[in-house]
Short mmCIF file of C-alpha atoms in Angstrom, two decimals:
data_model
loop_
_atom_site.label_atom_id
_atom_site.label_comp_id
_atom_site.label_asym_id
_atom_site.label_seq_id
_atom_site.Cartn_x
_atom_site.Cartn_y
_atom_site.Cartn_z
CA MET A 250 72.14 115.90 100.89
CA ASN A 251 73.84 113.60 97.96
CA LEU A 252 73.06 110.10 98.72
CA GLY A 253 76.87 109.24 98.23
CA GLU A 254 77.70 111.83 101.12
CA LEU A 255 75.14 110.48 103.19
CA VAL A 256 76.02 106.82 102.95
CA SER A 257 79.86 108.15 103.66
CA ALA A 258 78.53 110.26 106.84
CA LEU A 259 76.48 106.96 107.68
CA ASN A 260 80.03 104.95 107.44
CA ASP A 261 81.86 107.33 109.67
CA PHE A 262 79.31 107.36 112.19
CA ALA A 263 79.53 103.47 112.39
CA SER A 264 82.41 101.80 110.26
CA LEU A 265 81.31 98.80 108.30
CA SER A 266 84.19 96.85 109.32
CA LEU A 267 82.94 96.58 112.70
CA ALA A 268 80.10 94.13 111.49
CA GLU A 269 80.24 90.44 111.72
CA SER A 270 81.92 88.71 108.90
CA TRP A 271 78.59 86.94 107.97
CA ASP A 272 76.29 89.95 108.17
CA ASN A 273 75.25 91.73 105.13
CA VAL A 274 75.54 95.47 105.58
CA GLY A 275 75.89 99.41 103.79
CA LEU A 276 74.15 100.61 101.00
CA LEU A 277 71.67 97.51 99.77
CA VAL A 278 69.39 99.30 97.16
CA GLU A 279 70.43 102.32 95.28
CA PRO A 280 68.13 104.44 93.02
CA SER A 281 70.03 105.47 89.69
CA PRO A 282 71.90 108.68 90.09
CA PRO A 283 71.84 111.33 91.12
CA HIS A 284 70.06 111.05 94.16
CA THR A 285 69.20 113.43 96.67
CA VAL A 286 68.24 112.78 100.10
CA ASN A 287 65.86 115.06 102.02
CA THR A 288 63.97 112.46 104.43
CA LEU A 289 65.79 109.48 106.20
CA PHE A 290 63.63 106.92 107.39
CA LEU A 291 64.37 104.76 110.19
CA THR A 292 63.07 101.16 111.20
CA ASN A 293 64.23 98.13 112.76
CA ASP A 294 62.51 95.92 110.25
CA LEU A 295 61.58 96.84 106.55
CA THR A 296 58.40 95.05 106.21
CA GLU A 297 56.01 95.65 103.24
CA GLU A 298 53.66 97.72 105.88
CA VAL A 299 56.63 99.76 106.71
CA MET A 300 57.61 100.16 103.16
CA GLU A 301 54.24 101.90 102.54
CA GLU A 302 54.78 103.89 105.28
CA ALA A 303 58.22 105.27 104.03
CA VAL A 304 56.47 105.70 100.78
CA GLN A 305 53.55 107.78 102.04
CA LYS A 306 56.22 109.62 104.24
CA LYS A 307 58.21 110.45 101.00
CA ALA A 308 61.34 108.73 102.22
CA ASP A 309 64.14 109.16 100.13
CA LEU A 310 66.39 106.46 102.04
CA ILE A 311 65.44 103.95 104.37
CA LEU A 312 68.04 102.93 107.49
CA SER A 313 66.77 99.35 108.15
CA TYR A 314 68.84 98.23 111.23
CA HIS A 315 68.11 94.46 110.06
CA PRO A 316 68.91 93.96 106.34
CA PRO A 317 65.74 93.32 104.37
CA ILE A 318 68.49 91.51 101.88
CA PHE A 319 70.08 88.72 103.53
CA THR A 320 69.93 85.32 101.70
CA PRO A 321 71.01 86.27 97.86
CA LEU A 322 68.30 86.92 95.68
CA LYS A 323 68.35 84.86 92.02
CA ARG A 324 65.98 87.17 90.92
CA VAL A 325 63.49 90.39 91.56
CA THR A 326 59.83 89.10 90.75
CA TRP A 327 56.44 90.20 92.45
CA LYS A 328 56.31 86.38 94.12
CA THR A 329 58.11 87.06 97.18
CA TRP A 330 58.00 89.81 99.92
CA LYS A 331 61.43 90.50 99.98
CA GLU A 332 61.86 90.54 96.08
CA ARG A 333 58.50 92.90 96.23
CA LEU A 334 60.57 95.57 98.76
CA VAL A 335 63.10 95.88 96.39
CA ILE A 336 60.94 96.85 93.56
CA ARG A 337 58.59 99.19 95.30
CA ALA A 338 61.99 100.80 96.55
CA LEU A 339 63.36 101.32 93.07
CA GLU A 340 60.15 102.34 91.75
CA HIS A 341 59.75 105.33 94.12
CA ARG A 342 63.41 105.99 94.15
CA ILE A 343 64.22 104.92 97.79
CA GLY A 344 67.36 103.65 98.43
CA ILE A 345 68.03 100.93 101.72
CA TYR A 346 70.91 101.17 103.90
CA SER A 347 71.50 98.67 106.76
CA PRO A 348 74.00 98.78 109.78
CA HIS A 349 72.99 95.85 111.60
CA THR A 350 75.86 94.17 113.53
CA ALA A 351 77.97 97.22 113.33
CA TYR A 352 75.58 98.99 115.28
CA ASP A 353 75.75 96.43 117.92
CA ALA A 354 79.46 96.93 118.23
CA ILE A 355 79.78 100.76 118.42
CA PRO A 356 79.94 102.69 121.95
CA HIS A 357 77.17 104.58 121.29
CA GLY A 358 74.92 101.58 119.59
CA VAL A 359 72.17 99.29 120.36
CA ASN A 360 73.94 97.23 123.40
CA ASN A 361 74.92 100.36 125.19
CA TRP A 362 71.26 101.71 124.99
CA LEU A 363 70.17 98.28 126.10
CA THR A 364 72.16 98.40 129.38
CA LYS A 365 70.35 101.65 130.38
CA GLY A 366 67.80 99.09 131.24
CA LEU A 367 69.27 97.72 134.18
CA GLY A 368 70.27 101.06 135.84
CA ALA A 369 73.75 102.42 137.18
CA CYS A 370 76.50 100.18 135.67
CA THR A 371 79.75 99.98 134.15
CA PHE A 372 79.94 97.79 131.22
CA ILE A 373 82.98 96.17 128.42
CA PRO A 374 82.17 93.96 125.37
CA LEU A 375 81.81 90.50 125.98
CA HIS A 376 83.32 89.94 122.62
CA PRO A 377 85.69 93.29 122.17
CA SER A 378 85.74 93.94 118.29
CA THR A 379 89.43 94.25 116.93
CA ALA A 380 90.72 97.36 114.57
CA PRO A 381 90.38 96.75 110.81
CA SER A 382 94.17 96.44 110.23
CA TYR A 383 97.48 95.42 111.72
CA PRO A 384 99.67 98.10 113.56
CA ALA A 385 102.18 97.49 110.99
CA GLU A 386 101.94 96.59 107.30
CA GLY A 387 101.98 92.87 107.08
CA THR A 388 100.89 89.71 109.30
CA HIS A 389 104.44 88.81 110.60
CA ARG A 390 107.32 90.32 112.19
CA VAL A 391 110.84 88.93 111.41
CA GLU A 392 113.84 89.39 113.63
CA PHE A 393 117.23 87.94 113.19
CA CYS A 394 121.18 88.57 114.31
CA THR A 395 124.17 88.07 112.24
CA ASP A 396 127.93 89.12 112.89
CA ASN A 397 128.67 89.13 109.12
CA THR A 398 128.45 92.30 107.33
CA GLU A 399 129.28 90.97 103.59
CA HIS A 400 126.93 88.20 104.25
CA LEU A 401 124.31 90.38 105.68
CA ASP A 402 124.65 93.01 102.49
CA THR A 403 123.34 90.02 100.07
CA VAL A 404 120.80 88.79 102.26
CA LEU A 405 119.13 92.08 102.84
CA SER A 406 119.32 92.96 99.14
CA LYS A 407 117.50 90.07 98.48
CA ILE A 408 115.18 90.64 100.98
CA LYS A 409 114.23 93.85 99.82
CA GLY A 410 113.58 92.55 96.24
CA ILE A 411 110.60 90.08 98.02
CA GLN A 412 107.18 91.61 97.49
CA GLY A 413 104.95 92.52 100.59
CA ILE A 414 108.36 93.63 102.87
CA SER A 415 107.86 96.73 105.15
CA CYS A 416 109.45 98.07 107.91
CA LEU A 417 112.73 96.77 107.16
CA THR A 418 115.37 98.19 109.82
CA THR A 419 119.07 97.05 111.22
CA LEU A 420 120.27 98.06 114.09
CA PRO A 421 123.76 97.56 116.11
CA ALA A 422 123.16 94.78 118.90
CA ARG A 423 125.32 92.95 121.55
CA VAL A 424 124.52 89.13 121.55
CA GLU A 425 126.63 87.32 124.06
CA GLY A 426 129.28 89.60 124.09
CA GLU A 427 129.75 89.94 120.27
CA GLU A 428 128.87 92.91 118.19
CA GLN A 429 126.03 92.00 115.55
CA THR A 430 123.56 93.65 113.91
CA ARG A 431 119.56 93.20 114.48
CA VAL A 432 117.62 92.81 111.47
CA THR A 433 113.64 93.59 112.19
CA LEU A 434 111.03 93.69 109.07
CA SER A 435 107.06 93.14 108.49
CA CYS A 436 105.98 91.08 106.02
CA SER A 437 102.99 89.25 104.58
CA GLN A 438 101.97 86.03 104.92
CA LYS A 439 103.14 84.86 101.37
CA ALA A 440 106.41 86.90 101.57
CA LEU A 441 107.11 84.90 104.92
CA LEU A 442 107.72 81.71 103.26
CA GLU A 443 110.28 83.39 100.71
CA VAL A 444 111.97 85.18 103.69
CA VAL A 445 112.18 82.16 105.38
CA ALA A 446 113.47 79.90 102.54
CA LEU A 447 116.23 82.97 101.92
CA LEU A 448 117.46 82.51 105.64
CA SER A 449 117.40 79.20 105.76
CA GLN A 450 119.70 78.98 102.78
CA HIS A 451 122.07 81.48 104.15
CA SER A 452 122.36 79.48 107.65
CA LEU A 453 120.63 82.33 109.29
CA TYR A 454 117.16 80.45 110.26
CA HIS A 455 118.19 79.14 113.54
CA LYS A 456 118.78 82.76 114.95
CA THR A 457 115.52 84.15 113.93
CA GLU A 458 112.23 84.87 115.45
CA ILE A 459 109.10 85.30 113.72
CA LEU A 460 106.02 86.97 115.61
CA LEU A 461 102.55 86.72 114.29
CA LEU A 462 101.16 90.15 114.72
CA GLN A 463 97.61 90.72 116.20
CA LYS A 464 94.95 93.34 115.21
CA PRO A 465 94.52 95.44 118.36
CA LEU A 466 91.30 95.71 120.62
CA LEU A 467 89.60 98.69 120.06
CA PRO A 468 88.28 100.15 123.20
CA HIS A 469 84.53 100.00 124.68
CA THR A 470 83.82 98.25 120.91
CA GLY A 471 82.49 94.77 120.18
CA MET A 472 79.44 92.26 120.44
CA GLY A 473 77.48 92.14 123.78
CA ARG A 474 78.13 93.80 126.85
CA LEU A 475 79.28 92.72 130.50
CA CYS A 476 77.45 94.72 132.89
CA THR A 477 78.54 95.22 136.90
CA LEU A 478 75.83 97.16 138.72
CA SER A 479 76.85 99.88 140.84
CA GLU A 480 74.58 98.40 143.72
CA PRO A 481 73.25 94.72 143.70
CA VAL A 482 69.51 94.78 142.89
CA SER A 483 67.09 91.95 143.37
CA LEU A 484 66.19 90.11 139.90
CA SER A 485 62.06 91.33 140.48
CA ASP A 486 63.40 95.31 140.61
CA ILE A 487 65.81 94.44 137.39
CA ILE A 488 62.85 93.04 135.83
CA LYS A 489 60.93 96.41 136.13
CA ARG A 490 63.66 98.30 135.09
CA ILE A 491 63.79 96.19 131.92
CA LYS A 492 60.11 96.49 131.34
CA SER A 493 60.10 100.27 131.59
CA HIS A 494 63.09 100.72 129.46
CA LEU A 495 61.78 98.81 126.96
CA LYS A 496 58.25 99.83 127.60
CA LEU A 497 56.97 96.41 127.30
CA PRO A 498 54.07 95.11 129.53
CA HIS A 499 55.96 91.59 130.06
CA ILE A 500 58.92 89.64 129.67
CA ARG A 501 59.81 85.97 129.73
CA LEU A 502 61.62 84.97 132.48
CA ALA A 503 63.66 81.76 133.38
CA VAL A 504 64.93 81.66 137.17
CA GLY A 505 68.68 80.30 137.49
CA MET A 506 68.64 77.06 139.86
CA GLY A 507 68.76 77.95 143.47
CA LYS A 508 67.62 81.54 142.74
CA THR A 509 64.62 83.28 143.28
CA LEU A 510 62.89 86.72 142.45
CA GLU A 511 64.47 88.57 145.58
CA SER A 512 68.15 86.87 144.42
CA PRO A 513 70.40 90.07 144.08
CA VAL A 514 71.66 90.60 140.83
CA LYS A 515 75.15 92.53 140.57
CA LYS A 516 76.60 91.51 137.00
CA ALA A 517 74.60 90.79 133.95
CA ALA A 518 75.80 89.82 130.60
CA LEU A 519 73.36 91.08 127.76
CA CYS A 520 73.13 91.07 123.86
CA ALA A 521 70.41 92.99 121.66
CA GLY A 522 68.83 90.70 119.52
CA SER A 523 69.41 86.91 119.34
CA GLY A 524 72.02 86.40 122.01
CA SER A 525 72.84 82.65 122.37
CA SER A 526 76.13 82.47 120.74
CA ILE A 527 77.69 85.95 122.66
CA LEU A 528 76.32 85.16 125.87
CA LYS A 529 77.03 80.87 126.29
CA GLY A 530 79.41 80.15 129.09
CA MET A 531 79.71 83.96 130.32
CA GLU A 532 79.79 83.78 134.21
CA ALA A 533 77.05 86.27 135.43
CA ASP A 534 73.84 86.49 137.31
CA LEU A 535 71.68 87.45 134.70
CA TYR A 536 71.64 87.22 130.90
CA LEU A 537 69.54 89.36 129.06
CA THR A 538 68.31 89.30 125.27
CA GLY A 539 65.47 89.07 122.96
CA GLU A 540 65.53 85.39 122.22
CA MET A 541 67.64 82.75 123.46
CA SER A 542 67.13 78.70 122.03
CA HIS A 543 65.56 76.35 124.38
CA HIS A 544 68.46 74.56 125.27
CA ASP A 545 70.66 77.30 126.01
CA VAL A 546 68.14 78.71 128.57
CA LEU A 547 68.14 75.28 130.22
CA ASP A 548 72.24 75.32 130.45
CA ALA A 549 72.07 79.10 131.70
CA VAL A 550 69.47 78.04 134.44
CA ALA A 551 71.46 74.74 135.62
CA ASN A 552 74.43 77.29 136.48
CA GLY A 553 72.31 79.31 138.56
CA ILE A 554 72.06 81.93 135.76
CA SER A 555 68.86 83.92 135.48
CA VAL A 556 67.35 84.57 132.19
CA ILE A 557 65.20 87.51 130.55
CA LEU A 558 63.91 87.33 127.10
CA CYS A 559 61.95 90.53 125.79
CA GLU A 560 61.82 89.19 121.92
CA HIS A 561 64.29 90.01 119.34
CA SER A 562 63.65 93.32 118.19
CA ASN A 563 61.94 94.49 121.72
CA THR A 564 65.49 95.01 122.36
CA GLU A 565 66.55 97.05 119.49
CA ARG A 566 63.73 98.87 118.50
CA GLY A 567 63.81 101.49 121.27
CA PHE A 568 67.19 102.56 120.16
CA LEU A 569 65.77 104.21 117.01
CA SER A 570 64.74 107.27 118.58
CA GLU A 571 68.19 107.83 120.41
CA LEU A 572 69.96 107.08 117.04
CA ARG A 573 67.63 109.62 115.27
CA ASP A 574 68.79 112.40 117.58
CA MET A 575 72.44 111.32 117.38
CA LEU A 576 72.30 111.14 113.39
CA ALA A 577 70.58 114.67 113.72
CA VAL A 578 73.71 115.75 115.46
CA HIS A 579 76.13 113.69 113.00
CA LEU A 580 74.43 115.07 109.93
CA GLN A 581 74.19 118.81 111.24
CA ASN A 582 70.15 118.53 111.01
CA LYS A 583 70.91 118.83 106.93
CA ILE A 584 68.13 116.19 106.30
CA ASN A 585 64.61 115.42 108.08
CA ILE A 586 64.94 112.20 109.97
CA ILE A 587 62.08 110.33 111.12
CA VAL A 588 61.22 106.79 112.95
CA SER A 589 58.71 104.30 111.63
CA GLU A 590 55.60 104.17 113.63
CA LYS A 591 54.30 100.70 111.80
CA ASP A 592 57.48 98.97 112.92
CA ARG A 593 56.79 96.37 115.58
CA ASP A 594 58.04 92.96 116.83
CA PRO A 595 55.89 90.26 114.88
CA LEU A 596 55.17 88.37 118.31
CA GLN A 597 52.40 89.30 120.60
CA VAL A 598 50.49 87.78 123.40
CA ALA A 599 47.28 86.52 122.59
#
């Protein structure tokens, strides 16, 4: 499969527009064309050990959930491990692609997979994603009415000459018993200033309504998940379920003030990876994430919310097996897809 075709297919699987603005997603390292991909290699973190595994397994493209290039590189030398990753990838003609928070947001992504550790539940995004574009061209809608037809023709002629105007319509309207013409248009932020100046010049601004258009929310898409369990379950049972789902021998636990291991959990807020900013302030019986700051844990506990921490990548890595199967279907089994065996969380209990 051609690299360009594969990258396009990966972008269709999860639009990169859903990634957070601070993130660095997409194709990060590209071998010189033409580049054919026969083997796609999945990993949560691209370490040097994982890179050597990818080389040994003759990978043509590495999909690394976390972007190995995040802070801009000022040089590519052998001195730092991330620079060495780029060198090794290019030496062996291996591309590197990272989806990161785009996979957090999608309905078939990491956070939905993490909800399975709670058992049967319904869930919604904690922070819903918005569509990449406005429902109409432009950022604002302008409406005004006038009963002066001659005057209106002059105004409309000038409006049409402003760049950034769209969806200009005129309709008959009855305002306070008088026959008038209602004008509606969409415009950009820059064009709005010219429209307002023009309407003011022709004494129409006092009759004008200006609406700020909002990008529509995308269903089932966004950061984090607020989960409502079908039946309340004790905190101790939830711990067992999460350990089983994530295949972990242990987790870290902070029990909410006034709660015990037998306290029921009906509502849980979760976020794969580092969840402090997403979970903070959410009302729930339980927070589930990979890591949180010490003070955010204290805040949650003081508010009677228990906290389960599983280490950052442990809340993400298990998704890769599910991802492999979904991508095989999405790519119509045209390429070989393998999951790293060397990829693991850097922290362990000693």
